[in-house]
Short mmCIF file of C-alpha atoms and ligand atoms in Angstrom, two decimals:
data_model
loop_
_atom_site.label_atom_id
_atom_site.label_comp_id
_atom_site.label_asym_id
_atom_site.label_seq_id
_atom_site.Cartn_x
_atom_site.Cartn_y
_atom_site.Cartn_z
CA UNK A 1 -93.47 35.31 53.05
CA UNK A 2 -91.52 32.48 53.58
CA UNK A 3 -89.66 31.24 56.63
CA UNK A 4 -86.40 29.06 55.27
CA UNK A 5 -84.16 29.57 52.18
CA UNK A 6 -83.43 26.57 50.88
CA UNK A 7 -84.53 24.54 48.38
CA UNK A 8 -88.89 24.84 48.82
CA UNK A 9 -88.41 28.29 49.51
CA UNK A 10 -87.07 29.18 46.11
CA UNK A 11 -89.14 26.89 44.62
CA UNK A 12 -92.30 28.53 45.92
CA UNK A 13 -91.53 31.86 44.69
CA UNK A 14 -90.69 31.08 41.62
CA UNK A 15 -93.93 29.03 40.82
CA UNK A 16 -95.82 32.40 42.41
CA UNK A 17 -94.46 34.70 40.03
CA UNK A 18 -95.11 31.94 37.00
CA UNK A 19 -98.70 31.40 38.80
CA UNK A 20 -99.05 35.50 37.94
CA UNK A 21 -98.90 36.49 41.93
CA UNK A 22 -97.82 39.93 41.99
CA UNK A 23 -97.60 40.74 45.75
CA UNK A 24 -93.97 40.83 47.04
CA UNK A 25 -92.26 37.40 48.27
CA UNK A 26 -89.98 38.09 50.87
CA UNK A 27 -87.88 34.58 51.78
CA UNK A 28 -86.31 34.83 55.10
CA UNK A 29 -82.85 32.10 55.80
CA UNK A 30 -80.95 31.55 58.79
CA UNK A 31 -77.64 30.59 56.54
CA UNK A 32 -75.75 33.62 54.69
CA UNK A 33 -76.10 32.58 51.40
CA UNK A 34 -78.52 32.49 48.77
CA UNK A 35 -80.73 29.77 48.21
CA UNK A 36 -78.29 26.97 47.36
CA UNK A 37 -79.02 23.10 46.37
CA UNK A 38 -77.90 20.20 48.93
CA UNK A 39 -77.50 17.15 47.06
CA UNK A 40 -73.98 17.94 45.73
CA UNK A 41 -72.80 18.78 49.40
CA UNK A 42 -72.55 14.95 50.15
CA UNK A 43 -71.27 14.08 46.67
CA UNK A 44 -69.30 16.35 44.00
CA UNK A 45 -68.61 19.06 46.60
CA UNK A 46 -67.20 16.95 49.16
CA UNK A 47 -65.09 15.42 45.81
CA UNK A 48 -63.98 19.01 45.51
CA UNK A 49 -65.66 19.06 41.82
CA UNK A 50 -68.07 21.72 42.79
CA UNK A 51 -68.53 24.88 44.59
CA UNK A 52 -71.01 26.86 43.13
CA UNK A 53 -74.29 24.94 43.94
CA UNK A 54 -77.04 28.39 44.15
CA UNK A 55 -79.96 27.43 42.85
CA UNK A 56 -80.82 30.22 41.06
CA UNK A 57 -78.20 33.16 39.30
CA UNK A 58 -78.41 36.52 42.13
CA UNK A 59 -80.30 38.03 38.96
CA UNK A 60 -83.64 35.59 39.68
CA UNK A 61 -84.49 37.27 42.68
CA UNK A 62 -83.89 40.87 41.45
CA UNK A 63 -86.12 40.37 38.18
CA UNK A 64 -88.69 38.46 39.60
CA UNK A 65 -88.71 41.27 42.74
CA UNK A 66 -87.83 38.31 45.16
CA UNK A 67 -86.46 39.76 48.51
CA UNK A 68 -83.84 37.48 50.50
CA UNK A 69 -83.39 37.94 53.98
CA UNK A 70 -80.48 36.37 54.55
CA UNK A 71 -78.28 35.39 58.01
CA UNK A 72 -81.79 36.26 59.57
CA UNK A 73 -83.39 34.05 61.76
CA UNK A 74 -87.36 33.93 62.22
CA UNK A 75 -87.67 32.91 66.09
CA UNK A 76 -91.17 33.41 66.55
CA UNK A 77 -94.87 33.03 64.57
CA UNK A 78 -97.88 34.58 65.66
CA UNK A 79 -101.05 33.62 63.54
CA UNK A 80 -103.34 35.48 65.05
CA UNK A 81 -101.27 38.95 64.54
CA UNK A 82 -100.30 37.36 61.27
CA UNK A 83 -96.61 38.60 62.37
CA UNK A 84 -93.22 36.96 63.01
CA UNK A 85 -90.58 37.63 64.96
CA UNK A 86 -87.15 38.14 63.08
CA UNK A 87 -84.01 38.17 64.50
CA UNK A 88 -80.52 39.65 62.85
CA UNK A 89 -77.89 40.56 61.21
CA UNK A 90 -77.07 42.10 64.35
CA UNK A 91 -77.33 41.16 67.40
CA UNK A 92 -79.73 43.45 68.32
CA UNK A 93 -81.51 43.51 65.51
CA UNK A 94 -84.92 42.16 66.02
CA UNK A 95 -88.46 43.04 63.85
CA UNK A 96 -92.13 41.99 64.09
CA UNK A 97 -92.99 41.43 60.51
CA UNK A 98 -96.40 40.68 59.17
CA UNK A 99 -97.54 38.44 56.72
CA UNK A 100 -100.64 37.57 54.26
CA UNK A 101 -99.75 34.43 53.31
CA UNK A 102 -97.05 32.40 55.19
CA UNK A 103 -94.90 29.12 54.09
CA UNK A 104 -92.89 27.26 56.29
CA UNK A 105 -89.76 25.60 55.05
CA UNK A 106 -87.42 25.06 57.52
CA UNK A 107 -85.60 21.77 56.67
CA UNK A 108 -83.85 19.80 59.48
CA UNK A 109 -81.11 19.47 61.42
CA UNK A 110 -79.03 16.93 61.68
CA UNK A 111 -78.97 14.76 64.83
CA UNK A 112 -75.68 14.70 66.74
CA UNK A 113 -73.79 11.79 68.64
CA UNK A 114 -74.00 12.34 72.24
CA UNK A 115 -71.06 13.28 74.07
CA UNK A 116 -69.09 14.04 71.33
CA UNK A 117 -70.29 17.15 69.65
CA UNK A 118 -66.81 19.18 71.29
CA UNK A 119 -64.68 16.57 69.49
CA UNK A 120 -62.31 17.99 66.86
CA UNK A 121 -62.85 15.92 63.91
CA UNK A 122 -67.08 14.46 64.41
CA UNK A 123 -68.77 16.10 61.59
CA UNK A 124 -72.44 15.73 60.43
CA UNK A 125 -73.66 17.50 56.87
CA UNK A 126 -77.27 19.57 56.30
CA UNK A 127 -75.30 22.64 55.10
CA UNK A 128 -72.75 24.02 52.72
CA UNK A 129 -70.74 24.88 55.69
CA UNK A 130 -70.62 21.50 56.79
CA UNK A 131 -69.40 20.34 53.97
CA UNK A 132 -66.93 23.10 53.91
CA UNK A 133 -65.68 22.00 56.91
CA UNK A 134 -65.58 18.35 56.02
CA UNK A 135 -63.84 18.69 52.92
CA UNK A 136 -60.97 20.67 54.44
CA UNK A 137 -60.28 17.70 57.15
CA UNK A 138 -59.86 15.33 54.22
CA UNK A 139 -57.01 16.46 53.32
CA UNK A 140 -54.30 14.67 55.47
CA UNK A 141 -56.30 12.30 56.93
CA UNK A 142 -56.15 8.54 56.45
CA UNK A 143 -59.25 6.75 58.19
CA UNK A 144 -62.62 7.72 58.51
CA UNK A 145 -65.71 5.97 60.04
CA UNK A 146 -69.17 7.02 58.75
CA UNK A 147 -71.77 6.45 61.68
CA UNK A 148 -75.05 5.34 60.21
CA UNK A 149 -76.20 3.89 56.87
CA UNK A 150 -78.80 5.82 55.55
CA UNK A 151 -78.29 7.56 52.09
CA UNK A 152 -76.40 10.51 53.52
CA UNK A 153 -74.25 8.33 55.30
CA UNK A 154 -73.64 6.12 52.34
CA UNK A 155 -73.41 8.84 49.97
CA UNK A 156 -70.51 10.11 52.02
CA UNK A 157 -68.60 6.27 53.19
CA UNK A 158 -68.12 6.33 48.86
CA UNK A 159 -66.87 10.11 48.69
CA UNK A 160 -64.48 9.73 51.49
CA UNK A 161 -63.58 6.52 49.33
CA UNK A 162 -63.42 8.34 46.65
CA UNK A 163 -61.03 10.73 47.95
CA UNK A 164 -58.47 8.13 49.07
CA UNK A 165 -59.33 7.82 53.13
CA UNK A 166 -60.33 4.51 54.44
CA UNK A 167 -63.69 4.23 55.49
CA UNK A 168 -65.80 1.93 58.13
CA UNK A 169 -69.71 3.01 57.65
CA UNK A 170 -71.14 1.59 60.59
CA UNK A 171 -75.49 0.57 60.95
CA UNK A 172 -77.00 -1.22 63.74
CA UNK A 173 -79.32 -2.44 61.23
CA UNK A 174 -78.54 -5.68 59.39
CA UNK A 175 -77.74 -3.94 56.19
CA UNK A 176 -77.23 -0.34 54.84
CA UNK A 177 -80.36 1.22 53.50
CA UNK A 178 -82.45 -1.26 56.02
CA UNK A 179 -84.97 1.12 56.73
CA UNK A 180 -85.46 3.10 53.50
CA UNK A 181 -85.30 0.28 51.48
CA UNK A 182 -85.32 -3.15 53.07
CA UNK A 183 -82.72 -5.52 53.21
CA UNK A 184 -82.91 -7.40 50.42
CA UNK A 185 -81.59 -4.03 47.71
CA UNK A 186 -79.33 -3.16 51.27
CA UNK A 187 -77.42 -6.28 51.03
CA UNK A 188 -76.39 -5.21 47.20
CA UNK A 189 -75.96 -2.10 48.55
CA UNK A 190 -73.54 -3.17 51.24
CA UNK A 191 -71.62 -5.66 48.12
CA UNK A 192 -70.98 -2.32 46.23
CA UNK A 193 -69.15 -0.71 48.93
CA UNK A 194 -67.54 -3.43 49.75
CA UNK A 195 -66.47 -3.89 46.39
CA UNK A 196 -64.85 0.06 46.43
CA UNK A 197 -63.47 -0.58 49.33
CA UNK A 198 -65.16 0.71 52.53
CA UNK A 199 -65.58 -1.49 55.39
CA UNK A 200 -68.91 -2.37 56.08
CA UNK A 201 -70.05 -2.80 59.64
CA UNK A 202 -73.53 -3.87 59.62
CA UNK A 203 -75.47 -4.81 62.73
CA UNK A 204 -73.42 -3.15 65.57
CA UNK A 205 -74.17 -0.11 66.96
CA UNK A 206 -71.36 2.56 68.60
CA UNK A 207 -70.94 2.76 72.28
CA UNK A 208 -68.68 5.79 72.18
CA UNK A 209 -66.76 8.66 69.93
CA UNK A 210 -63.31 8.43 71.58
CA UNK A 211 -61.18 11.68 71.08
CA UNK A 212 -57.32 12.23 72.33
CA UNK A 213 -55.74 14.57 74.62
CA UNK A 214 -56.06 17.56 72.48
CA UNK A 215 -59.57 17.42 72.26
CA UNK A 216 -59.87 15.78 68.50
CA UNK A 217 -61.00 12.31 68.00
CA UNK A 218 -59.22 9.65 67.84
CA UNK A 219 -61.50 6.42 67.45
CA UNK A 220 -64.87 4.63 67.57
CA UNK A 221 -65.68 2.23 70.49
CA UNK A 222 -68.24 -0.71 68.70
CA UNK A 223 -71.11 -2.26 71.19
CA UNK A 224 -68.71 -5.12 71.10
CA UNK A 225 -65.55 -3.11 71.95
CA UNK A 226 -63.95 -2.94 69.28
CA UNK A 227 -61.85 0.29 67.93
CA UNK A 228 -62.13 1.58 64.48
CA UNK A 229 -59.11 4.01 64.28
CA UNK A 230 -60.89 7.26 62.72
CA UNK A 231 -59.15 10.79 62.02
CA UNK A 232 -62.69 12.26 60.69
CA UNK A 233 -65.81 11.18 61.54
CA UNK A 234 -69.77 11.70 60.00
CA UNK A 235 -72.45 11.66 62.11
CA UNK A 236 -75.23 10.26 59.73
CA UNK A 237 -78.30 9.40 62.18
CA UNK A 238 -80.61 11.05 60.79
CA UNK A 239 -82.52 14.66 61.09
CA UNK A 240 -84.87 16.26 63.35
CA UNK A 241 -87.74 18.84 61.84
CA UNK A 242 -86.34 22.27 62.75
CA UNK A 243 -89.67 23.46 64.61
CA UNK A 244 -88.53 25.25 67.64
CA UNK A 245 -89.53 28.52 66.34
CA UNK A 246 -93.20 27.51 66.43
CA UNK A 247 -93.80 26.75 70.06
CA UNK A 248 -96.28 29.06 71.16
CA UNK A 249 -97.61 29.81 67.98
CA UNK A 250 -100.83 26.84 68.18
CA UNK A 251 -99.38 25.27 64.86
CA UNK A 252 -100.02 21.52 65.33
CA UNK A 253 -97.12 18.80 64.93
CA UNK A 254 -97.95 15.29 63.66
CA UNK A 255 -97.21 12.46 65.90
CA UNK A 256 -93.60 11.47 66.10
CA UNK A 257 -94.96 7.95 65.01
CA UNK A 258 -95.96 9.20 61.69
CA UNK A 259 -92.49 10.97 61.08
CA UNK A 260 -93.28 14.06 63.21
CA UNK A 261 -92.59 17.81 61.90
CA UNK A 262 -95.10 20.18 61.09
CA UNK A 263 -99.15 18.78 60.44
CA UNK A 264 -100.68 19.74 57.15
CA UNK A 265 -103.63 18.52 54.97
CA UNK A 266 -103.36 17.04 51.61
CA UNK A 267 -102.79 20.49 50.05
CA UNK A 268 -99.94 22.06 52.95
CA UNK A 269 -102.26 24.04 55.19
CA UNK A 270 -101.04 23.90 58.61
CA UNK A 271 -103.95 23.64 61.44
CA UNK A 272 -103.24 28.26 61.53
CA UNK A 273 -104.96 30.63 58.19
CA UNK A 274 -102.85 31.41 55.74
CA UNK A 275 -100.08 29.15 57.24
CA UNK A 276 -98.46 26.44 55.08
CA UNK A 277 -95.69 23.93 55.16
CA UNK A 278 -93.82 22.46 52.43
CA UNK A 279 -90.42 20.06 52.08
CA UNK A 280 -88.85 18.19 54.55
CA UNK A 281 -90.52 20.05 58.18
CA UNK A 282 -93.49 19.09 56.59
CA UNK A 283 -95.69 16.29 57.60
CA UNK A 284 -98.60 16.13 54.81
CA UNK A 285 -101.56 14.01 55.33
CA UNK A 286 -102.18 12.06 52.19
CA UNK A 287 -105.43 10.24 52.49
CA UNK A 288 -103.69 7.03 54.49
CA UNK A 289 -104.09 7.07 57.74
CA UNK A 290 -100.86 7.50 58.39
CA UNK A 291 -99.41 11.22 57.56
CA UNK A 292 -96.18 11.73 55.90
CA UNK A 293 -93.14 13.39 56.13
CA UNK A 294 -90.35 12.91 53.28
CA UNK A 295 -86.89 14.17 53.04
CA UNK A 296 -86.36 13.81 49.26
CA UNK A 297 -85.79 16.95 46.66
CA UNK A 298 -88.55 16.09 44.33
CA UNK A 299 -91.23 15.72 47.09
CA UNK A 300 -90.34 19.36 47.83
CA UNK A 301 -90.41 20.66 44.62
CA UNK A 302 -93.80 19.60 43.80
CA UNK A 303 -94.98 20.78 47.17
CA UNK A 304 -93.86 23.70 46.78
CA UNK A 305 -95.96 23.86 43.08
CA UNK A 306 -99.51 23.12 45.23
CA UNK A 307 -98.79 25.40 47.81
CA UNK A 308 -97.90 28.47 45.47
CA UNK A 309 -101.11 27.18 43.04
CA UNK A 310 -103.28 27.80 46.31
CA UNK A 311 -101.63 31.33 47.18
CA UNK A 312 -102.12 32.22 43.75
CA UNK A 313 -105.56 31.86 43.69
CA UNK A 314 -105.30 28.90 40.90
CA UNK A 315 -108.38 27.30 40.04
CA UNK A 316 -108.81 23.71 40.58
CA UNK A 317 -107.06 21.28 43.14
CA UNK A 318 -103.32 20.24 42.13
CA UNK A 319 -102.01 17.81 44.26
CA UNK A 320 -98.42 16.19 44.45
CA UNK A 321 -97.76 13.47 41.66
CA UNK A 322 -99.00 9.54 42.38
CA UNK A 323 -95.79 8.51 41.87
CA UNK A 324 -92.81 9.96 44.00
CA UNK A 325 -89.35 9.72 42.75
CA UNK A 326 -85.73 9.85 44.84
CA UNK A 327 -82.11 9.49 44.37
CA UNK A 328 -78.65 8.80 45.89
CA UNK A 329 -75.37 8.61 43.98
CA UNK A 330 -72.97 6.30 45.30
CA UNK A 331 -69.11 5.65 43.34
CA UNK A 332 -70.20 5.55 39.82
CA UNK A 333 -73.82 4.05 40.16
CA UNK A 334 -77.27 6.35 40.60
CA UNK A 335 -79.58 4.48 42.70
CA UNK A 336 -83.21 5.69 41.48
CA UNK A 337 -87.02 5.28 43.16
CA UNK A 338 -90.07 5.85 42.13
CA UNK A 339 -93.09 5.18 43.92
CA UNK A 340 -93.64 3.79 47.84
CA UNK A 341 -91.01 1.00 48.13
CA UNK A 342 -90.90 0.23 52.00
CA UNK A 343 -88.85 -1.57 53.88
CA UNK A 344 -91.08 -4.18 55.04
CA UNK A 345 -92.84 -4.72 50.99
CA UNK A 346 -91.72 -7.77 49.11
CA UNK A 347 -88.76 -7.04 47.60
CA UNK A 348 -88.35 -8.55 43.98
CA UNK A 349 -84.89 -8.79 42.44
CA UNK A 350 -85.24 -8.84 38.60
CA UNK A 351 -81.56 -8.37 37.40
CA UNK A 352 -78.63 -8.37 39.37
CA UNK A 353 -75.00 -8.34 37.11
CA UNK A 354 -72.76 -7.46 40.24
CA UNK A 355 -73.33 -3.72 40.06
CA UNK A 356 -76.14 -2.82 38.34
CA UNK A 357 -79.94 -4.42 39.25
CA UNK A 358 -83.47 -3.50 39.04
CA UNK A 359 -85.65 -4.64 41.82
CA UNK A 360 -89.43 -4.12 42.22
CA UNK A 361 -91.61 -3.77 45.85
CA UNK A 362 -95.11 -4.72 46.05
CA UNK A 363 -97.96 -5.59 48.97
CA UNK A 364 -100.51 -7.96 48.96
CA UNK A 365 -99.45 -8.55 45.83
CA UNK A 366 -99.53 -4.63 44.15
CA UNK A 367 -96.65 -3.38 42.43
CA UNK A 368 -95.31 -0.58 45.22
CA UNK A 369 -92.17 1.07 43.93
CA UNK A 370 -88.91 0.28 41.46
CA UNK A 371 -85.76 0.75 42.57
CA UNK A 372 -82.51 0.33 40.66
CA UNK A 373 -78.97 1.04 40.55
CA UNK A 374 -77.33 1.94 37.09
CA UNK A 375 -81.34 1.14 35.45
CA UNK A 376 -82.37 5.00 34.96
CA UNK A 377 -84.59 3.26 31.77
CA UNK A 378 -86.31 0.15 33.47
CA UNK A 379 -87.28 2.32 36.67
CA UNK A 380 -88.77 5.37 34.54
CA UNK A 381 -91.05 2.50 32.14
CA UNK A 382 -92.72 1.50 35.64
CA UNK A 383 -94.27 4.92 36.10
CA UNK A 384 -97.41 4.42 34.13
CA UNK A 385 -97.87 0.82 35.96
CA UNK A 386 -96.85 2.61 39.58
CA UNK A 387 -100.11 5.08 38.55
CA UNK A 388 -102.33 2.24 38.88
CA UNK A 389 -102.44 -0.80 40.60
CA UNK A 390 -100.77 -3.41 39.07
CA UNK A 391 -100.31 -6.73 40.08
CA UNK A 392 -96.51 -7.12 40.37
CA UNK A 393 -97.00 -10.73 38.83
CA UNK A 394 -97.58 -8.86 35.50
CA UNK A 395 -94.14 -7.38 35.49
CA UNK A 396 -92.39 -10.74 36.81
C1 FAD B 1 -76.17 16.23 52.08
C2 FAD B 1 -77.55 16.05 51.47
C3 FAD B 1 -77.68 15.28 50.31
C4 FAD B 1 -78.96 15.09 49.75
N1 FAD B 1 -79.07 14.32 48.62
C5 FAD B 1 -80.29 14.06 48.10
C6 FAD B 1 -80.45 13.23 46.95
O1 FAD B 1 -79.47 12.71 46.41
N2 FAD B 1 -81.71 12.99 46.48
C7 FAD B 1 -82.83 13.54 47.07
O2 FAD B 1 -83.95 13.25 46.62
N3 FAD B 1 -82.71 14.36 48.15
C8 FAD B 1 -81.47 14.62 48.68
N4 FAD B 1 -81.35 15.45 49.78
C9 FAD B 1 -82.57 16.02 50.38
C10 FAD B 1 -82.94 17.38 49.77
O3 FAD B 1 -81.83 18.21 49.66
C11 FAD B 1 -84.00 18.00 50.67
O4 FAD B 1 -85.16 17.20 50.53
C12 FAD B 1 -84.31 19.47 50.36
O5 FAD B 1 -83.19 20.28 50.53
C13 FAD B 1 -85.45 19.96 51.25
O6 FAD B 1 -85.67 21.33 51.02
P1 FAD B 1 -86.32 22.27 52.16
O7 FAD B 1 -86.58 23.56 51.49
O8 FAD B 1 -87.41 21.54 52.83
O9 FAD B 1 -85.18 22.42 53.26
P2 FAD B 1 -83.72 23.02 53.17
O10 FAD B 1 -83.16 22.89 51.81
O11 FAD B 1 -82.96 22.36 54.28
O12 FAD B 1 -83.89 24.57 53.51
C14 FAD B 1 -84.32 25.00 54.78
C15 FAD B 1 -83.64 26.32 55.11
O13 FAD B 1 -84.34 26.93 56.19
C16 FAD B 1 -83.41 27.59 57.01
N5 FAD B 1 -84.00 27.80 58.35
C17 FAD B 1 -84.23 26.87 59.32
N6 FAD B 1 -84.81 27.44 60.38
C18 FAD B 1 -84.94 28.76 60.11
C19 FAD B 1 -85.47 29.88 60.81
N7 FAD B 1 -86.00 29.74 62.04
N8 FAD B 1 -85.44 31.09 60.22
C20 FAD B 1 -84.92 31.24 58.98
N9 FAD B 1 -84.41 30.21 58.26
C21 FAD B 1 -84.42 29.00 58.81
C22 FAD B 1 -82.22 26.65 57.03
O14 FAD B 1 -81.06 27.32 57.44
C23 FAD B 1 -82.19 26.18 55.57
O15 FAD B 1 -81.34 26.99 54.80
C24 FAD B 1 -80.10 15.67 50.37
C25 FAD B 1 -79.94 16.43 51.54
C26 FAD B 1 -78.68 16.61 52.09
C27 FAD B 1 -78.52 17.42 53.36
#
């Protein structure tokens, strides 16, 4: 059984039935649809290219005998009954339902502004709905300000672009992309919006969402006072582990300092039998001494592959790949990652022609990570030297 419907969810069923599991996979989701993909919600959805995003045709889950539970909420776990508590459709609708094996994949939800979640107009985007509901307050409106710089947020400041509102994208941070990326490769990132045409506020935080007399907003008050005029605007400040159906059950959380969400091993076993995690709730320890939780696709997906290996009674340890890869399109340019680039890693810029670049990340001297924009082929040769350790000198 598995509690969420997104993204590891489907994933982990599908590798079951590959793996030859033949017990039933029930997959239990809060949202009414089917298990749908979230990466196009920020980007050819809100560009109104796209509205079909399911992950898999409604024939998948009938021919591989895949229940979905869907608009049904799971609001309780109890390990040692091996049940949990489901609430809806209705109302009153509420069932214990037990369990052999259980997976947790509950995603996030988005952090909101303070004070200004009643505002007509302040949007943030996890789901399909949310995008829904952004995309119809495009239409008609002329400014926008984008609160926080993170991909999300950026992947949105060059939609909105895109679809002919004026944008401010707003960071306290000295550059877009500080924290994921450093700011080195977030200074080119800032010179590409720019260059489209959003108005890049780095370095200044927001004092206050400022709505009008009929209850929709109306501006954004700077630290420094200053008013961006804003008809729409996204709430991009990141995303809290959605948990809260756990407390009670004894299922250990990693320390907030490590990322939070829920604690697993190297392999997805939470600290309760039979009781995994996998995607972006889950906080996997991988042999460093700090644990780690990351919100990207592919980290899910292969997740998802070690903890359906396990349940399947596969022989032989998998474990996710050495070398993690991420995404984020932004205007016309794909911004690719593979490996651990952090934010505080020496940040080597190897080609820069205005747009485009290639930059690599190392520590102590190591080759960390690659990151490019517009350089899918110079950031997928690095693999076999990210599987090693390579001095980055070799590559300058
Ligand atoms: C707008 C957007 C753009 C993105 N773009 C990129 C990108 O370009 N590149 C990239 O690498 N990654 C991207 N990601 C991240 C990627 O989509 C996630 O890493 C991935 O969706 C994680 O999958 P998951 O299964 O952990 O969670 P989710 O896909 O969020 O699925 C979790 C599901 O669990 C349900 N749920 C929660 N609580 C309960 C409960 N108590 N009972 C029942 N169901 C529950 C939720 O409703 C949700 O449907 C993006 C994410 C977003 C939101």
């Amino acid at each position: 059984m598995v509690v969420g419907a997104g993204l590891g969810a489907v994933r982990l069923a599908e590798n079951l039935r590959t793996n030859g599991h033949e017990e039933p996979i029930t997959l239990i989701g809060a949202e009414p649809y089917a298990p749908y993909d979230r990466p196009p919600l920020s980007k050819t959805v809100l560009l109104g290219k796209e509205d079909r995003v399911e992950l898999k045709p409604a024939e998948f889950y009938t021919e591989s005998s895949i229940t979905l539970r869907l608009g049904q909420r799971v609001t309780a776990v109890d390990p040692r009954a091996a049940t949990v508590t489901v609430h809806g459709p209705g109302t009153d609708d509420i069932e214990s339902v037990p369990y052999d094996d259980l997976v947790l994949a509950t995603g996030l939800a988005p952090r909101a502004f303070p004070g200004a979640e009643h505002l007509a107009g302040v949007h943030t985007l996890r789901t399909f709905d949310d995008a829904v509901a952004l995309r119809s307050d495009i239409d008609g409106a002329q400014t926008a300000v984008v609160i926080g710089a993170g991909f999300i947020g950026c992947e949105v400041a060059a939609s909105l672009t895109e679809r002919g509102v004026r944008v401010s994208l707003v960071e306290p941070a000295p550059t877009p992309l500080a924290q994921a990326l450093g700011e080195p490769i977030g200074t080119l990132v800032a010179r590409m919006h720019t260059a489209n045409g959003v108005d890049v506020r780095a370095g200044i935080g927001v004092s206050e969402i400022v709505g009008d007399d009929s209850g929709a907003v109306r501006a954004v008050r700077l630290a420094d006072g200053a008013e961006l005029p804003a008809d729409i605007v996204v709430v991009g400040i990141g995303s809290i582990p959605v948990t809260d159906y756990l407390e009670g059950s004894g299922i250990g959380f990693a320390p907030r300092e490590t990322g939070g969400g829920i604690a697993c091993d190297g392999v997805g076993k939470t600290s309760a039998p039979h009781v995994y995690a996998i995607g972006d709730v889950a906080n996997w320890a991988d042999g460093s001494p700090a644990a780690r939780r990351v919100e990207h696709w592919n980290h899910t997906v292969e997740q998802a592959a070690v903890v359906a290996h396990q349940i399947a009674g596969g022989e032989g340890a998998l474990i996710t790949a050495a070398v993690p890869y991420f995404w984020s399109d932004q205007f016309t340019v794909k911004i690719q990652a593979l490996g651990h680039p952090r934010a505080d890693d020496d940040v080597h810029i190897v080609s820069d022609d205005g747009t485009k670049f290639l930059a690599y990340y190392s520590r102590d001297g190591i080759l960390t990570g690659v990151v490019g924009a517009g350089k899918a082929g110079p950031v997928m040769k690095t693999r076999p030297k990210l599987a090693t350790p390579t001095p980055v000198a070799d590559l300058l």
